[in-house]
Amino acid sequence: MKKLLIASALTATMALPMTALAADYIIDTKGAHASIDFKVSHLGYSYIQGRFNKFEGTFSYDAKNVEASKVTIDVDTTSLDSNHAERDKHLKGKKYINASKFSTAKFVSTKVTKNADGSLAINGDMTFYGVTKPVIVNANLIGEGNDPWGNYRAGLEGTLRLELADFGMPVKGTSTYADLDIILEGIRK
């Protein structure tokens, strides 16, 4: 009876349409091979640049079936770092990102498509400042392959402009947007 059940399961599995399965990756933040950097206008005269030092996530990618790809990233907003401690307190405070109340930002993809030029459009839901809105990350595959330590890696880069008012963040007298540059290098599970 057990052999009959196994044979039936194998037969049923083989009858399913064959589709490529995207490979799953853990974003390599421990090796500092990933980054989320930001740039905001400073009074219209210059830019403040910085990064988020703590984040984690996963992604799935298969060049033969890009539509099966997925990305999930959780960002610790209390880890904002603009290389200036006093400014960081100010930016993390209630007037700006209010990191004590909204300590996590999150991106979860909902759809990935390959553009005619080979780039990727990663549609997803971005939660920032306690509000979730749909956004599109413009992305590219950097590369993939074996590393010297016996792992398989893939890397993606992407850009995103967050219109801060869309997330309910006060923008009076400040930049109305934040540009994000995202580098994700992942180790295949």
Protein backbone atom coordinates (compact mmCIF):
# COMPACT_ATOMS: atom_id res chain seq x y z
CA MET A 1 0.00 0.00 0.00
CA LYS A 2 2.86 2.39 0.92
CA LYS A 3 4.59 1.76 -2.44
CA LEU A 4 1.33 2.43 -4.26
CA LEU A 5 0.92 5.80 -2.47
CA ILE A 6 4.50 6.82 -3.29
CA ALA A 7 4.07 5.79 -6.94
CA SER A 8 0.79 7.72 -7.14
CA ALA A 9 2.40 10.82 -5.66
CA LEU A 10 5.33 10.63 -8.09
CA THR A 11 3.00 10.16 -11.05
CA ALA A 12 0.89 13.12 -9.98
CA THR A 13 3.98 15.28 -9.51
CA MET A 14 5.32 14.37 -12.94
CA ALA A 15 1.99 15.28 -14.50
CA LEU A 16 2.24 18.87 -13.22
CA PRO A 17 3.58 21.45 -15.68
CA MET A 18 7.31 21.95 -15.30
CA THR A 19 8.15 25.48 -14.22
CA ALA A 20 11.43 26.91 -13.12
CA LEU A 21 11.75 27.44 -9.39
CA ALA A 22 13.45 30.60 -8.26
CA ALA A 23 16.48 30.08 -6.03
CA ASP A 24 16.13 31.45 -2.49
CA TYR A 25 18.81 33.73 -1.03
CA ILE A 26 19.49 35.22 2.41
CA ILE A 27 20.75 38.79 2.17
CA ASP A 28 24.36 38.84 3.36
CA THR A 29 24.34 41.62 5.94
CA LYS A 30 26.74 39.78 8.27
CA GLY A 31 29.49 39.99 5.66
CA ALA A 32 28.58 43.62 4.88
CA HIS A 33 27.85 42.68 1.27
CA ALA A 34 24.57 44.56 1.17
CA SER A 35 23.60 48.17 1.81
CA ILE A 36 20.67 50.54 1.95
CA ASP A 37 21.86 54.11 1.45
CA PHE A 38 19.76 57.27 1.35
CA LYS A 39 20.12 60.79 0.01
CA VAL A 40 17.88 63.74 0.89
CA SER A 41 18.05 67.36 -0.12
CA HIS A 42 19.43 69.74 2.50
CA LEU A 43 17.62 73.06 2.16
CA GLY A 44 17.91 72.81 -1.62
CA TYR A 45 21.65 73.62 -1.38
CA SER A 46 23.20 70.22 -0.98
CA TYR A 47 22.43 66.63 0.04
CA ILE A 48 22.62 64.66 3.23
CA GLN A 49 23.70 61.10 2.61
CA GLY A 50 23.58 58.18 4.95
CA ARG A 51 22.63 54.57 5.40
CA PHE A 52 20.72 52.14 7.53
CA ASN A 53 23.21 49.93 9.35
CA LYS A 54 20.76 47.20 10.36
CA PHE A 55 18.44 45.36 8.01
CA GLU A 56 17.71 41.80 6.96
CA GLY A 57 15.80 39.97 4.32
CA THR A 58 15.55 37.38 1.62
CA PHE A 59 15.03 37.25 -2.10
CA SER A 60 14.29 34.64 -4.74
CA TYR A 61 15.60 34.92 -8.27
CA ASP A 62 15.68 32.81 -11.43
CA ALA A 63 16.78 34.43 -14.69
CA LYS A 64 14.64 31.95 -16.65
CA ASN A 65 11.50 32.78 -14.66
CA VAL A 66 11.89 36.35 -13.41
CA GLU A 67 8.17 36.56 -12.58
CA ALA A 68 8.71 33.98 -9.81
CA SER A 69 11.17 36.31 -8.07
CA LYS A 70 10.42 37.84 -4.65
CA VAL A 71 12.07 40.29 -2.27
CA THR A 72 11.42 40.98 1.42
CA ILE A 73 13.47 43.48 3.44
CA ASP A 74 13.05 44.65 7.04
CA VAL A 75 14.94 47.83 7.97
CA ASP A 76 15.69 48.95 11.52
CA THR A 77 15.11 52.71 11.24
CA THR A 78 16.87 53.31 14.57
CA SER A 79 20.08 52.32 12.75
CA LEU A 80 20.01 55.45 10.55
CA ASP A 81 23.57 56.74 10.21
CA SER A 82 24.49 59.98 8.43
CA ASN A 83 28.01 60.05 9.94
CA HIS A 84 27.03 62.85 12.34
CA ALA A 85 25.63 61.84 15.75
CA GLU A 86 23.72 65.07 16.48
CA ARG A 87 22.12 65.12 13.03
CA ASP A 88 21.22 61.43 13.43
CA LYS A 89 19.32 62.21 16.66
CA HIS A 90 17.50 64.98 14.80
CA LEU A 91 16.64 62.78 11.77
CA LYS A 92 15.48 59.89 13.99
CA GLY A 93 13.39 62.25 16.12
CA LYS A 94 9.67 63.02 16.02
CA LYS A 95 10.06 65.82 13.46
CA TYR A 96 11.40 63.40 10.85
CA ILE A 97 11.30 59.58 10.77
CA ASN A 98 10.22 59.17 14.42
CA ALA A 99 12.27 55.99 14.81
CA SER A 100 11.18 55.46 18.42
CA LYS A 101 7.58 55.03 17.23
CA PHE A 102 8.22 53.59 13.75
CA SER A 103 11.32 51.48 14.35
CA THR A 104 10.83 49.25 11.31
CA ALA A 105 10.40 49.94 7.62
CA LYS A 106 9.49 47.01 5.40
CA PHE A 107 9.39 46.19 1.69
CA VAL A 108 7.55 43.13 0.38
CA SER A 109 7.44 42.57 -3.36
CA THR A 110 4.15 41.79 -5.05
CA LYS A 111 5.30 41.42 -8.66
CA VAL A 112 8.59 41.32 -10.57
CA THR A 113 8.81 41.93 -14.30
CA LYS A 114 11.69 42.07 -16.73
CA ASN A 115 11.81 45.20 -18.88
CA ALA A 116 12.77 45.21 -22.56
CA ASP A 117 16.26 46.52 -21.68
CA GLY A 118 16.84 43.62 -19.24
CA SER A 119 16.30 45.69 -16.10
CA LEU A 120 13.73 44.67 -13.50
CA ALA A 121 10.67 46.43 -12.14
CA ILE A 122 10.02 45.19 -8.62
CA ASN A 123 6.54 46.24 -7.53
CA GLY A 124 5.84 45.95 -3.84
CA ASP A 125 4.35 47.30 -0.67
CA MET A 126 6.56 49.68 1.31
CA THR A 127 5.75 50.32 4.95
CA PHE A 128 7.40 53.48 6.24
CA TYR A 129 6.35 55.88 9.00
CA GLY A 130 3.54 53.46 9.86
CA VAL A 131 1.94 53.70 6.40
CA THR A 132 1.96 51.06 3.64
CA LYS A 133 1.95 52.19 0.01
CA PRO A 134 2.73 50.52 -3.33
CA VAL A 135 6.10 51.45 -4.82
CA ILE A 136 8.29 50.30 -7.72
CA VAL A 137 11.99 49.58 -7.27
CA ASN A 138 13.99 49.94 -10.49
CA ALA A 139 16.54 47.13 -10.33
CA ASN A 140 19.23 45.17 -12.15
CA LEU A 141 20.88 41.83 -11.60
CA ILE A 142 24.55 42.53 -10.84
CA GLY A 143 25.64 38.93 -11.25
CA GLU A 144 25.52 35.43 -9.82
CA GLY A 145 27.85 32.49 -9.34
CA ASN A 146 30.01 30.48 -6.99
CA ASP A 147 32.10 32.24 -4.36
CA PRO A 148 35.51 31.10 -3.02
CA TRP A 149 33.91 29.64 0.14
CA GLY A 150 31.67 27.07 -1.54
CA ASN A 151 28.47 29.14 -1.64
CA TYR A 152 26.41 30.35 -4.57
CA ARG A 153 25.64 34.09 -4.58
CA ALA A 154 23.51 36.54 -6.51
CA GLY A 155 23.45 40.30 -6.36
CA LEU A 156 20.80 42.88 -7.19
CA GLU A 157 20.94 46.67 -7.20
CA GLY A 158 17.96 48.97 -7.11
CA THR A 159 16.81 52.55 -6.69
CA LEU A 160 13.66 53.95 -5.19
CA ARG A 161 12.41 57.50 -4.60
CA LEU A 162 10.13 57.74 -1.57
CA GLU A 163 7.78 60.70 -1.69
CA LEU A 164 7.65 61.36 2.05
CA ALA A 165 4.23 63.03 2.11
CA ASP A 166 2.73 59.85 0.58
CA PHE A 167 3.64 58.12 3.84
CA GLY A 168 2.26 60.91 6.03
CA MET A 169 5.67 62.23 7.03
CA PRO A 170 5.73 66.00 7.59
CA VAL A 171 7.75 67.72 4.85
CA LYS A 172 7.26 71.42 5.57
CA GLY A 173 10.67 73.08 5.30
CA THR A 174 12.39 69.78 4.52
CA SER A 175 13.09 67.58 1.55
CA THR A 176 9.91 66.16 0.06
CA TYR A 177 11.59 62.91 -0.94
CA ALA A 178 14.34 60.44 -0.05
CA ASP A 179 16.28 58.57 -2.72
CA LEU A 180 17.31 55.05 -1.76
CA ASP A 181 20.16 53.07 -3.32
CA ILE A 182 19.91 49.39 -2.49
CA ILE A 183 22.54 46.69 -2.96
CA LEU A 184 21.50 43.14 -2.09
CA GLU A 185 24.01 40.32 -2.24
CA GLY A 186 22.50 37.05 -1.19
CA ILE A 187 23.79 33.60 -0.34
CA ARG A 188 21.67 30.79 -1.77
CA LYS A 189 19.99 28.70 0.93
